mmCIF file of C-alpha atoms and ligand atoms in Angstrom:
data_model
loop_
_atom_site.group_PDB
_atom_site.id
_atom_site.type_symbol
_atom_site.label_atom_id
_atom_site.label_comp_id
_atom_site.label_asym_id
_atom_site.label_seq_id
_atom_site.Cartn_x
_atom_site.Cartn_y
_atom_site.Cartn_z
ATOM 1 C CA MET A 1 -13.153 -11.120 7.463
ATOM 2 C CA ILE A 2 -14.158 -8.481 4.918
ATOM 3 C CA ASN A 3 -17.728 -7.400 4.256
ATOM 4 C CA PHE A 4 -18.793 -5.575 1.125
ATOM 5 C CA ASP A 5 -21.756 -3.334 0.462
ATOM 6 C CA PHE A 6 -21.759 -1.977 -3.044
ATOM 7 C CA HIS A 7 -25.511 -1.495 -3.074
ATOM 8 C CA LYS A 8 -26.928 0.686 -0.310
ATOM 9 C CA TYR A 9 -25.524 4.045 -1.412
ATOM 10 C CA MET A 10 -24.669 2.961 -4.931
ATOM 11 C CA SER A 11 -27.964 1.647 -6.313
ATOM 12 C CA LYS A 12 -28.979 4.812 -8.198
ATOM 13 C CA TYR A 13 -25.733 4.708 -10.153
ATOM 14 C CA VAL A 14 -24.907 1.049 -10.640
ATOM 15 C CA LYS A 15 -27.823 -1.084 -11.717
ATOM 16 C CA LYS A 16 -28.067 -4.856 -12.159
ATOM 17 C CA GLU A 17 -28.420 -4.471 -15.926
ATOM 18 C CA ASP A 18 -25.180 -2.445 -16.037
ATOM 19 C CA LYS A 19 -23.359 -5.419 -14.536
ATOM 20 C CA VAL A 20 -24.826 -7.946 -16.980
ATOM 21 C CA THR A 21 -22.747 -6.588 -19.851
ATOM 22 C CA TYR A 22 -19.604 -7.616 -17.933
ATOM 23 C CA LEU A 23 -20.537 -11.264 -17.431
ATOM 24 C CA ASP A 24 -18.438 -12.768 -20.229
ATOM 25 C CA LYS A 25 -15.460 -10.553 -19.557
ATOM 26 C CA ALA A 26 -15.621 -11.311 -15.800
ATOM 27 C CA ARG A 27 -15.789 -15.052 -16.452
ATOM 28 C CA GLU A 28 -12.775 -14.863 -18.719
ATOM 29 C CA ILE A 29 -10.746 -12.834 -16.187
ATOM 30 C CA LYS A 30 -11.684 -15.197 -13.368
ATOM 31 C CA GLU A 31 -10.484 -18.150 -15.430
ATOM 32 C CA ARG A 32 -7.139 -16.422 -15.929
ATOM 33 C CA PHE A 33 -6.757 -15.978 -12.159
ATOM 34 C CA ILE A 34 -7.935 -19.471 -11.226
ATOM 35 C CA SER A 35 -6.034 -21.554 -13.766
ATOM 36 C CA GLY A 36 -4.558 -19.307 -16.432
ATOM 37 C CA ASP A 37 -1.684 -16.893 -16.905
ATOM 38 C CA LEU A 38 -2.596 -14.841 -13.802
ATOM 39 C CA SER A 39 -2.916 -17.758 -11.372
ATOM 40 C CA TYR A 40 0.508 -16.966 -9.890
ATOM 41 C CA TRP A 41 -1.131 -14.001 -8.116
ATOM 42 C CA ASN A 42 -2.913 -16.484 -5.889
ATOM 43 C CA LYS A 43 0.168 -18.386 -4.748
ATOM 44 C CA LEU A 44 2.220 -17.465 -1.731
ATOM 45 C CA ASP A 45 5.547 -18.543 -3.215
ATOM 46 C CA THR A 46 5.092 -15.940 -5.952
ATOM 47 C CA PHE A 47 5.782 -13.343 -3.282
ATOM 48 C CA VAL A 48 8.220 -14.999 -0.913
ATOM 49 C CA SER A 49 9.992 -18.353 -0.808
ATOM 50 C CA LYS A 50 9.957 -20.384 2.387
ATOM 51 C CA LYS A 51 13.727 -19.910 2.622
ATOM 52 C CA GLU A 52 13.509 -16.114 2.464
ATOM 53 C CA LEU A 53 10.613 -16.073 4.903
ATOM 54 C CA ILE A 54 12.685 -17.968 7.462
ATOM 55 C CA LYS A 55 15.629 -15.660 6.773
ATOM 56 C CA ILE A 56 13.398 -12.614 7.423
ATOM 57 C CA ILE A 57 12.112 -14.066 10.683
ATOM 58 C CA ASN A 58 15.645 -14.940 11.811
ATOM 59 C CA ILE A 59 17.192 -11.590 10.992
ATOM 60 C CA THR A 60 14.329 -9.674 12.617
ATOM 61 C CA ASP A 61 15.538 -10.464 16.143
ATOM 62 C CA TYR A 62 19.081 -9.471 15.257
ATOM 63 C CA ILE A 63 17.904 -6.119 13.868
ATOM 64 C CA ARG A 64 15.619 -5.411 16.807
ATOM 65 C CA ASP A 65 18.443 -6.150 19.264
ATOM 66 C CA ASN A 66 21.201 -4.295 17.448
ATOM 67 C CA CYS A 67 19.862 -0.948 16.343
ATOM 68 C CA ASP A 68 17.990 2.039 17.707
ATOM 69 C CA VAL A 69 17.017 3.180 14.225
ATOM 70 C CA PHE A 70 16.148 1.010 11.242
ATOM 71 C CA VAL A 71 16.396 3.134 8.107
ATOM 72 C CA VAL A 72 14.324 1.877 5.175
ATOM 73 C CA ILE A 73 15.405 3.414 1.883
ATOM 74 C CA GLY A 74 12.983 3.073 -1.033
ATOM 75 C CA ILE A 75 10.385 4.933 -3.041
ATOM 76 C CA GLY A 76 6.923 4.127 -4.426
ATOM 77 C CA GLY A 77 6.185 0.441 -4.140
ATOM 78 C CA SER A 78 9.477 -0.125 -2.371
ATOM 79 C CA TYR A 79 8.204 1.527 0.810
ATOM 80 C CA MET A 80 4.511 2.423 0.656
ATOM 81 C CA GLY A 81 3.164 -1.029 1.473
ATOM 82 C CA SER A 82 5.305 -1.544 4.547
ATOM 83 C CA LYS A 83 4.663 2.004 5.755
ATOM 84 C CA ALA A 84 0.904 1.412 5.324
ATOM 85 C CA ILE A 85 0.888 -1.806 7.344
ATOM 86 C CA ILE A 86 3.239 -0.497 10.028
ATOM 87 C CA GLU A 87 1.171 2.642 10.594
ATOM 88 C CA ALA A 88 -2.096 0.698 10.560
ATOM 89 C CA LEU A 89 -0.991 -1.895 13.104
ATOM 90 C CA SER A 90 1.484 -0.172 15.410
ATOM 91 C CA PRO A 91 0.605 1.877 18.472
ATOM 92 C CA MET A 92 0.697 5.626 17.883
ATOM 93 C CA TYR A 93 3.035 6.276 20.802
ATOM 94 C CA ASN A 94 5.784 4.385 22.609
ATOM 95 C CA ARG A 95 6.333 1.748 19.970
ATOM 96 C CA ASN A 96 8.668 -1.007 21.020
ATOM 97 C CA GLY A 97 11.685 -2.059 18.990
ATOM 98 C CA PRO A 98 13.819 0.212 16.848
ATOM 99 C CA GLU A 99 12.423 3.403 15.424
ATOM 100 C CA ILE A 100 11.742 2.937 11.717
ATOM 101 C CA ILE A 101 12.653 5.852 9.465
ATOM 102 C CA PHE A 102 11.766 5.897 5.777
ATOM 103 C CA LEU A 103 14.227 7.701 3.547
ATOM 104 C CA GLY A 104 14.755 8.108 -0.180
ATOM 105 C CA THR A 105 11.266 9.308 -0.977
ATOM 106 C CA ASP A 106 12.332 12.775 -2.072
ATOM 107 C CA LEU A 107 15.314 15.049 -2.666
ATOM 108 C CA CYS A 108 14.718 17.383 0.249
ATOM 109 C CA ALA A 109 18.095 18.446 1.716
ATOM 110 C CA GLU A 110 16.526 19.579 4.972
ATOM 111 C CA GLU A 111 15.046 16.134 5.564
ATOM 112 C CA TYR A 112 18.388 14.429 4.927
ATOM 113 C CA TYR A 113 20.296 16.912 7.055
ATOM 114 C CA GLU A 114 17.969 16.524 10.021
ATOM 115 C CA THR A 115 17.781 12.742 9.698
ATOM 116 C CA PHE A 116 21.549 12.362 9.622
ATOM 117 C CA GLU A 117 21.910 14.673 12.631
ATOM 118 C CA TYR A 118 19.300 12.589 14.436
ATOM 119 C CA ILE A 119 20.898 9.200 13.727
ATOM 120 C CA LYS A 120 24.557 10.130 14.046
ATOM 121 C CA ASP A 121 24.925 8.923 17.646
ATOM 122 C CA LYS A 122 22.458 6.066 17.381
ATOM 123 C CA ARG A 123 22.943 2.433 16.423
ATOM 124 C CA VAL A 124 21.739 2.169 12.835
ATOM 125 C CA ILE A 125 20.840 -0.649 10.441
ATOM 126 C CA VAL A 126 19.896 0.244 6.855
ATOM 127 C CA ASN A 127 17.616 -1.681 4.511
ATOM 128 C CA VAL A 128 17.935 -0.277 0.993
ATOM 129 C CA ILE A 129 15.158 -1.454 -1.307
ATOM 130 C CA SER A 130 15.024 -0.996 -5.062
ATOM 131 C CA LYS A 131 13.860 -3.591 -7.544
ATOM 132 C CA SER A 132 15.634 -1.950 -10.465
ATOM 133 C CA GLY A 133 18.552 -0.836 -8.343
ATOM 134 C CA THR A 134 18.788 2.342 -10.375
ATOM 135 C CA THR A 135 15.989 4.635 -9.158
ATOM 136 C CA LEU A 136 17.314 8.133 -8.538
ATOM 137 C CA GLU A 137 15.941 8.962 -5.083
ATOM 138 C CA PRO A 138 16.914 5.738 -3.264
ATOM 139 C CA SER A 139 20.291 5.734 -5.046
ATOM 140 C CA ILE A 140 20.968 9.227 -3.728
ATOM 141 C CA ALA A 141 19.735 8.301 -0.259
ATOM 142 C CA PHE A 142 21.883 5.168 -0.182
ATOM 143 C CA SER A 143 24.973 7.015 -1.296
ATOM 144 C CA LEU A 144 24.410 9.749 1.315
ATOM 145 C CA ILE A 145 23.703 7.384 4.176
ATOM 146 C CA MET A 146 26.764 5.299 3.309
ATOM 147 C CA ASP A 147 28.859 8.386 4.067
ATOM 148 C CA VAL A 148 27.260 8.515 7.518
ATOM 149 C CA MET A 149 27.563 4.752 8.049
ATOM 150 C CA GLY A 150 31.187 4.768 6.828
ATOM 151 C CA GLU A 151 32.043 7.274 9.552
ATOM 152 C CA LYS A 152 30.378 5.169 12.224
ATOM 153 C CA TYR A 153 31.293 1.597 11.312
ATOM 154 C CA SER A 154 34.141 -0.470 9.845
ATOM 155 C CA GLU A 155 33.758 -2.237 6.481
ATOM 156 C CA GLU A 156 33.410 -5.502 8.418
ATOM 157 C CA GLU A 157 30.671 -4.159 10.690
ATOM 158 C CA LEU A 158 28.786 -2.726 7.701
ATOM 159 C CA LYS A 159 28.219 -6.305 6.545
ATOM 160 C CA ASN A 160 25.938 -6.653 9.588
ATOM 161 C CA ARG A 161 24.308 -3.280 9.138
ATOM 162 C CA ILE A 162 23.463 -2.940 5.458
ATOM 163 C CA ILE A 163 20.665 -5.084 4.044
ATOM 164 C CA VAL A 164 19.910 -4.907 0.340
ATOM 165 C CA THR A 165 16.553 -5.902 -1.151
ATOM 166 C CA THR A 166 16.699 -5.976 -4.935
ATOM 167 C CA ASP A 167 16.422 -8.092 -8.067
ATOM 168 C CA ALA A 168 18.003 -11.568 -7.831
ATOM 169 C CA GLU A 169 20.588 -10.834 -10.490
ATOM 170 C CA LYS A 170 20.255 -7.490 -12.221
ATOM 171 C CA GLY A 171 21.084 -3.925 -11.244
ATOM 172 C CA LYS A 172 23.679 -1.794 -9.561
ATOM 173 C CA LEU A 173 22.486 -2.586 -6.038
ATOM 174 C CA ARG A 174 22.913 -6.305 -6.566
ATOM 175 C CA GLU A 175 26.459 -5.671 -7.801
ATOM 176 C CA VAL A 176 27.308 -3.536 -4.750
ATOM 177 C CA ALA A 177 25.777 -6.071 -2.359
ATOM 178 C CA THR A 178 27.740 -8.928 -3.890
ATOM 179 C CA GLU A 179 30.988 -6.985 -3.900
ATOM 180 C CA LYS A 180 30.637 -5.767 -0.309
ATOM 181 C CA GLU A 181 29.066 -8.997 0.990
ATOM 182 C CA TYR A 182 25.951 -7.339 2.373
ATOM 183 C CA VAL A 183 22.958 -9.412 3.446
ATOM 184 C CA THR A 184 20.454 -9.542 0.579
ATOM 185 C CA PHE A 185 16.805 -10.288 -0.065
ATOM 186 C CA THR A 186 15.178 -10.804 -3.433
ATOM 187 C CA VAL A 187 12.350 -8.933 -5.118
ATOM 188 C CA PRO A 188 10.679 -11.556 -7.336
ATOM 189 C CA SER A 189 11.019 -10.552 -10.990
ATOM 190 C CA ASN A 190 7.289 -11.020 -11.717
ATOM 191 C CA VAL A 191 6.052 -8.838 -8.824
ATOM 192 C CA GLY A 192 6.175 -5.083 -9.435
ATOM 193 C CA GLY A 193 6.904 -2.606 -6.640
ATOM 194 C CA ARG A 194 3.319 -1.628 -5.873
ATOM 195 C CA PHE A 195 2.338 -5.293 -5.504
ATOM 196 C CA SER A 196 5.313 -6.209 -3.325
ATOM 197 C CA VAL A 197 3.957 -5.932 0.240
ATOM 198 C CA PHE A 198 4.099 -9.702 0.687
ATOM 199 C CA THR A 199 7.631 -9.984 -0.704
ATOM 200 C CA PRO A 200 10.763 -9.225 1.367
ATOM 201 C CA VAL A 201 10.283 -5.586 0.244
ATOM 202 C CA GLY A 202 7.375 -5.229 2.646
ATOM 203 C CA LEU A 203 7.855 -8.180 4.957
ATOM 204 C CA LEU A 204 11.245 -7.277 6.429
ATOM 205 C CA PRO A 205 10.365 -3.728 7.623
ATOM 206 C CA ILE A 206 6.949 -4.952 8.790
ATOM 207 C CA SER A 207 8.548 -7.774 10.758
ATOM 208 C CA VAL A 208 11.143 -5.424 12.293
ATOM 209 C CA ALA A 209 8.221 -3.267 13.454
ATOM 210 C CA GLY A 210 7.095 -6.231 15.583
ATOM 211 C CA ILE A 211 4.139 -7.161 13.386
ATOM 212 C CA ASN A 212 3.366 -10.843 12.853
ATOM 213 C CA ILE A 213 4.083 -11.443 9.175
ATOM 214 C CA ALA A 214 2.886 -15.059 9.290
ATOM 215 C CA LYS A 215 -0.593 -13.797 10.188
ATOM 216 C CA LEU A 216 -0.392 -11.095 7.505
ATOM 217 C CA LEU A 217 0.389 -13.785 4.918
ATOM 218 C CA GLU A 218 -2.398 -15.994 6.286
ATOM 219 C CA GLY A 219 -4.777 -13.092 5.649
ATOM 220 C CA ALA A 220 -3.485 -12.717 2.106
ATOM 221 C CA MET A 221 -3.978 -16.417 1.463
ATOM 222 C CA ALA A 222 -7.503 -16.237 2.846
ATOM 223 C CA SER A 223 -8.315 -13.750 0.119
ATOM 224 C CA PHE A 224 -6.792 -15.847 -2.670
ATOM 225 C CA GLU A 225 -10.256 -17.276 -3.163
ATOM 226 C CA ARG A 226 -11.865 -13.867 -3.297
ATOM 227 C CA VAL A 227 -11.407 -13.229 -7.005
ATOM 228 C CA ASP A 228 -15.179 -12.854 -7.473
ATOM 229 C CA ARG A 229 -15.365 -9.912 -5.073
ATOM 230 C CA ALA A 230 -12.280 -8.314 -6.573
ATOM 231 C CA ILE A 231 -13.872 -8.602 -10.016
ATOM 232 C CA GLU A 232 -17.186 -7.215 -8.746
ATOM 233 C CA TYR A 233 -15.469 -4.175 -7.238
ATOM 234 C CA ALA A 234 -13.500 -3.603 -10.440
ATOM 235 C CA VAL A 235 -16.691 -3.880 -12.510
ATOM 236 C CA ILE A 236 -18.492 -1.354 -10.299
ATOM 237 C CA ARG A 237 -15.607 1.096 -10.649
ATOM 238 C CA ASP A 238 -15.659 0.597 -14.406
ATOM 239 C CA ILE A 239 -19.409 1.209 -14.602
ATOM 240 C CA LEU A 240 -19.028 4.406 -12.579
ATOM 241 C CA TYR A 241 -16.108 5.479 -14.758
ATOM 242 C CA HIS A 242 -18.264 5.124 -17.853
ATOM 243 C CA LYS A 243 -20.854 7.293 -16.115
ATOM 244 C CA ASN A 244 -18.252 10.074 -15.857
ATOM 245 C CA LYS A 245 -17.198 9.345 -12.290
ATOM 246 C CA TYR A 246 -13.539 10.048 -12.888
ATOM 247 C CA ILE A 247 -12.313 10.417 -9.312
ATOM 248 C CA GLU A 248 -12.435 7.819 -6.548
ATOM 249 C CA SER A 249 -11.870 8.753 -2.954
ATOM 250 C CA PHE A 250 -10.539 6.031 -0.691
ATOM 251 C CA THR A 251 -12.229 7.188 2.467
ATOM 252 C CA VAL A 252 -11.312 5.971 5.943
ATOM 253 C CA TYR A 253 -12.653 6.716 9.397
ATOM 254 C CA ASN A 254 -9.537 5.605 11.292
ATOM 255 C CA SER A 255 -6.561 7.939 11.003
ATOM 256 C CA LYS A 256 -4.138 5.026 11.300
ATOM 257 C CA LEU A 257 -5.296 3.903 7.864
ATOM 258 C CA TYR A 258 -4.050 7.132 6.290
ATOM 259 C CA TYR A 259 -0.918 5.506 4.839
ATOM 260 C CA PHE A 260 -3.029 2.608 3.660
ATOM 261 C CA THR A 261 -4.933 5.094 1.500
ATOM 262 C CA GLU A 262 -1.579 6.459 0.277
ATOM 263 C CA TRP A 263 -0.651 2.914 -0.775
ATOM 264 C CA LEU A 264 -4.043 2.509 -2.474
ATOM 265 C CA LYS A 265 -3.539 5.719 -4.431
ATOM 266 C CA GLN A 266 -0.224 4.447 -5.743
ATOM 267 C CA LEU A 267 -1.603 0.983 -6.464
ATOM 268 C CA PHE A 268 -4.479 2.233 -8.572
ATOM 269 C CA ALA A 269 -2.787 5.230 -10.195
ATOM 270 C CA GLU A 270 0.224 3.285 -11.439
ATOM 271 C CA THR A 271 -1.735 0.180 -12.382
ATOM 272 C CA GLN A 272 -4.528 1.881 -14.310
ATOM 273 C CA GLY A 273 -3.638 5.471 -15.172
ATOM 274 C CA LYS A 274 -2.404 4.920 -18.728
ATOM 275 C CA ASN A 275 -3.343 5.672 -22.339
ATOM 276 C CA LYS A 276 -5.346 8.702 -21.167
ATOM 277 C CA LEU A 277 -7.650 6.356 -19.232
ATOM 278 C CA GLY A 278 -8.370 5.566 -15.605
ATOM 279 C CA ILE A 279 -9.871 6.921 -12.419
ATOM 280 C CA LEU A 280 -7.840 9.415 -10.394
ATOM 281 C CA PRO A 281 -7.530 8.037 -6.843
ATOM 282 C CA ILE A 282 -7.594 10.488 -3.954
ATOM 283 C CA SER A 283 -7.900 9.885 -0.231
ATOM 284 C CA THR A 284 -9.983 11.210 2.582
ATOM 285 C CA VAL A 285 -9.583 10.736 6.316
ATOM 286 C CA ASN A 286 -12.908 11.352 8.012
ATOM 287 C CA THR A 287 -14.398 12.925 9.878
ATOM 288 C CA ARG A 288 -11.473 15.387 9.572
ATOM 289 C CA ASP A 289 -11.849 15.928 5.822
ATOM 290 C CA LEU A 290 -15.595 16.451 5.976
ATOM 291 C CA HIS A 291 -14.578 19.955 6.989
ATOM 292 C CA SER A 292 -12.551 20.443 3.827
ATOM 293 C CA LEU A 293 -13.130 18.040 0.923
ATOM 294 C CA GLY A 294 -16.577 17.091 2.225
ATOM 295 C CA GLN A 295 -18.107 20.242 0.765
ATOM 296 C CA PHE A 296 -16.900 19.248 -2.702
ATOM 297 C CA PHE A 297 -18.151 15.680 -2.288
ATOM 298 C CA GLN A 298 -21.596 16.996 -1.399
ATOM 299 C CA GLU A 299 -22.074 19.823 -3.873
ATOM 300 C CA GLY A 300 -19.033 20.173 -6.135
ATOM 301 C CA ASN A 301 -18.355 18.886 -9.633
ATOM 302 C CA ASP A 302 -20.259 15.652 -10.213
ATOM 303 C CA ILE A 303 -17.236 13.439 -11.008
ATOM 304 C CA LEU A 304 -16.626 11.590 -7.769
ATOM 305 C CA PHE A 305 -17.405 8.351 -6.017
ATOM 306 C CA GLU A 306 -16.160 6.955 -2.719
ATOM 307 C CA THR A 307 -14.871 3.617 -1.531
ATOM 308 C CA VAL A 308 -15.231 3.692 2.216
ATOM 309 C CA ILE A 309 -12.944 1.372 4.148
ATOM 310 C CA SER A 310 -14.057 1.000 7.721
ATOM 311 C CA ILE A 311 -13.498 -1.165 10.763
ATOM 312 C CA ASP A 312 -16.287 -2.681 12.767
ATOM 313 C CA LYS A 313 -14.639 -3.083 16.194
ATOM 314 C CA ASP A 314 -12.525 -0.458 17.908
ATOM 315 C CA LYS A 315 -11.244 0.351 21.396
ATOM 316 C CA LYS A 316 -13.877 1.040 24.029
ATOM 317 C CA ILE A 317 -14.253 4.738 24.835
ATOM 318 C CA VAL A 318 -17.588 5.660 26.366
ATOM 319 C CA LEU A 319 -19.350 8.936 25.600
ATOM 320 C CA ASN A 320 -21.308 9.515 28.784
ATOM 321 C CA ASP A 321 -23.240 12.443 27.291
ATOM 322 C CA TYR A 322 -24.732 10.211 24.610
ATOM 323 C CA ASP A 323 -24.650 6.954 26.529
ATOM 324 C CA MET A 324 -22.799 5.244 23.705
ATOM 325 C CA GLU A 325 -19.304 4.279 22.646
ATOM 326 C CA LEU A 326 -17.194 6.591 20.489
ATOM 327 C CA ASN A 327 -16.909 3.820 17.908
ATOM 328 C CA SER A 328 -20.723 3.667 17.643
ATOM 329 C CA LEU A 329 -20.728 7.391 16.884
ATOM 330 C CA ASN A 330 -18.012 6.842 14.274
ATOM 331 C CA LYS A 331 -20.208 4.180 12.664
ATOM 332 C CA ILE A 332 -23.163 6.541 12.618
ATOM 333 C CA ALA A 333 -20.895 9.019 10.838
ATOM 334 C CA VAL A 334 -19.892 6.385 8.245
ATOM 335 C CA ASP A 335 -23.524 5.716 7.434
ATOM 336 C CA LYS A 336 -24.931 9.245 7.565
ATOM 337 C CA VAL A 337 -22.078 10.780 5.604
ATOM 338 C CA GLY A 338 -22.633 8.054 2.996
ATOM 339 C CA LEU A 339 -26.317 8.977 2.908
ATOM 340 C CA ALA A 340 -25.636 12.705 2.661
ATOM 341 C CA HIS A 341 -23.164 12.198 -0.181
ATOM 342 C CA PHE A 342 -25.551 9.797 -1.925
ATOM 343 C CA ASN A 343 -28.357 12.353 -1.612
ATOM 344 C CA GLY A 344 -25.949 14.865 -3.132
ATOM 345 C CA HIS A 345 -24.424 13.124 -6.112
ATOM 346 C CA THR A 346 -21.565 11.047 -4.756
ATOM 347 C CA PRO A 347 -22.177 7.286 -4.496
ATOM 348 C CA SER A 348 -20.295 5.187 -1.945
ATOM 349 C CA GLY A 349 -19.355 1.546 -1.728
ATOM 350 C CA PHE A 350 -18.381 0.115 1.661
ATOM 351 C CA ILE A 351 -15.635 -2.348 2.492
ATOM 352 C CA THR A 352 -15.639 -3.250 6.168
ATOM 353 C CA ILE A 353 -13.257 -5.398 8.157
ATOM 354 C CA ASP A 354 -14.427 -6.770 11.483
ATOM 355 C CA GLU A 355 -11.289 -5.664 13.266
ATOM 356 C CA LYS A 356 -7.905 -4.242 12.329
ATOM 357 C CA ASN A 357 -5.203 -6.893 12.701
ATOM 358 C CA GLU A 358 -2.520 -8.671 10.662
ATOM 359 C CA HIS A 359 -4.992 -11.113 9.158
ATOM 360 C CA THR A 360 -7.565 -8.569 7.988
ATOM 361 C CA MET A 361 -4.930 -6.150 6.689
ATOM 362 C CA GLY A 362 -3.396 -9.025 4.690
ATOM 363 C CA GLU A 363 -6.825 -9.804 3.275
ATOM 364 C CA LEU A 364 -7.469 -6.183 2.364
ATOM 365 C CA VAL A 365 -4.100 -5.702 0.676
ATOM 366 C CA HIS A 366 -4.475 -8.748 -1.511
ATOM 367 C CA PHE A 367 -8.099 -7.945 -2.331
ATOM 368 C CA PHE A 368 -7.100 -4.513 -3.622
ATOM 369 C CA ILE A 369 -4.075 -5.884 -5.506
ATOM 370 C CA LEU A 370 -6.297 -8.333 -7.393
ATOM 371 C CA SER A 371 -8.941 -5.719 -8.034
ATOM 372 C CA SER A 372 -6.479 -3.162 -9.363
ATOM 373 C CA ILE A 373 -5.210 -5.736 -11.878
ATOM 374 C CA VAL A 374 -8.756 -6.654 -12.922
ATOM 375 C CA GLY A 375 -9.654 -2.968 -13.348
ATOM 376 C CA ALA A 376 -6.664 -2.466 -15.657
ATOM 377 C CA LEU A 377 -7.732 -5.470 -17.729
ATOM 378 C CA LEU A 378 -11.227 -3.988 -18.058
ATOM 379 C CA LEU A 379 -9.651 -0.773 -19.326
ATOM 380 C CA ASN A 380 -7.429 -2.762 -21.687
ATOM 381 C CA VAL A 381 -4.260 -1.315 -20.214
ATOM 382 C CA ASN A 382 -1.213 -3.247 -19.024
ATOM 383 C CA PRO A 383 -1.506 -3.514 -15.207
ATOM 384 C CA PHE A 384 2.141 -4.279 -14.708
ATOM 385 C CA ASP A 385 4.069 -1.409 -16.234
ATOM 386 C CA GLN A 386 4.372 2.288 -15.382
ATOM 387 C CA PRO A 387 5.882 3.887 -18.483
ATOM 388 C CA GLY A 388 4.828 7.375 -17.412
ATOM 389 C CA VAL A 389 6.981 7.192 -14.292
ATOM 390 C CA GLU A 390 10.017 6.661 -16.474
ATOM 391 C CA ASP A 391 9.584 9.990 -18.318
ATOM 392 C CA TYR A 392 10.534 12.293 -15.459
ATOM 393 C CA LYS A 393 13.392 9.998 -14.465
ATOM 394 C CA LYS A 394 14.799 10.261 -17.992
ATOM 395 C CA LEU A 395 14.568 14.064 -18.065
ATOM 396 C CA ILE A 396 16.389 14.375 -14.727
ATOM 397 C CA ASN A 397 19.011 11.796 -15.686
ATOM 398 C CA ASP A 398 19.657 13.574 -19.013
ATOM 399 C CA GLU A 399 20.278 16.762 -17.050
ATOM 400 C CA LEU A 400 22.738 14.954 -14.753
ATOM 401 C CA ARG A 401 24.908 13.616 -17.607
HETATM 402 O O1 LIG B 1 5.170 0.199 -8.331
HETATM 403 C C1 LIG B 1 6.216 0.427 -8.909
HETATM 404 O O2 LIG B 1 6.707 -0.358 -9.718
HETATM 405 C C2 LIG B 1 6.992 1.710 -8.622
HETATM 406 O O3 LIG B 1 6.302 2.536 -7.754
HETATM 407 C C3 LIG B 1 8.350 1.362 -8.024
HETATM 408 O O4 LIG B 1 8.165 0.663 -6.836
HETATM 409 C C4 LIG B 1 9.169 2.635 -7.769
HETATM 410 O O5 LIG B 1 9.317 3.365 -8.955
HETATM 411 C C5 LIG B 1 10.548 2.267 -7.226
HETATM 412 O O6 LIG B 1 11.229 1.424 -8.116
HETATM 413 P P1 LIG B 1 12.479 0.598 -7.666
HETATM 414 O O7 LIG B 1 12.063 -0.399 -6.650
HETATM 415 O O8 LIG B 1 12.972 -0.056 -8.919
HETATM 416 O O9 LIG B 1 13.476 1.577 -7.115
#
């Protein structure tokens, strides 16, 4: 379950009358999600077919039994969602199952060198993920790792060790997979990378990590009905934006949600940052960052607001000196930091899940996906493209010709 409080430390900035001006627009957007052109966002089979879901579940056991390292190659939306869920829900130490290594997120030779040294004597399975099949970084990573895999395994064995997740028909990766007879999964054509956590892009690595994807999807479905809240959050962000709050911090008080905030940054930046519009998303892990960014939030340039994502229940650690649990102290911090920032000039909205598990993470992911799309519609920008990302790719590719 998710609880929302967009009032307590927000009231000075977002008033009831501000929201009234959005009523017609909100109604129209809701209609589109409930029965119009956007209703596919609230259907599970948009993200994954039953057949592919069963295939993911079946192949998970094979992967977990047959490799020490599962290398996931992908960039942006092709890895951030799975990384976010895996880090949020896995133990910090002594994880069971294969180690999951993400590759193809940069062009750092040192990282590749050290990774290949590390995996050379281990049993490896690779999942290369690219919707377009042409993105530079994963293409480079795939080509490099194939040299390593080619040394270790026969062509025949590679058919069991290379898994390709890409468009159903188009792109270089699809061609390679067909030619070499690799196992494949499909990225649905109407779901962009940053929205693809519930497609095989996210589901396969998450499942290999030992996380229950059925429960994750149940959580997503539970939030299909939550369009109203997603619209409300988007409206509040838009009101703040028009009051010159140009930066939003996604603030967490559980360090295992750090990659979730990385995913949020990508989701909102690529969905809304267009036509010289949009809020710049940043992230804060508290209470650590109170000793760095916190100063700015309290007294710096007046352009910020916070969306605090917190968790009600946590493990029991007792602080004998204060006769309370550590989690109670963390909750005091959530509230008092919110108050301090509010008393400064930084408003906060609060999104709280009762506990961190597959279901609530699924709910959260889908809530933010919907809200990011609504926010783009309020800004009158296309939620589903990312033309700016293409510019750097073109400049590099021109140089490579
Ligand atoms: O959200 C997006 O669409 C992007 O971040 C893409 O996921 C990213 O650019 C990678 O693209 P591709 O999966 O085509 O390699």
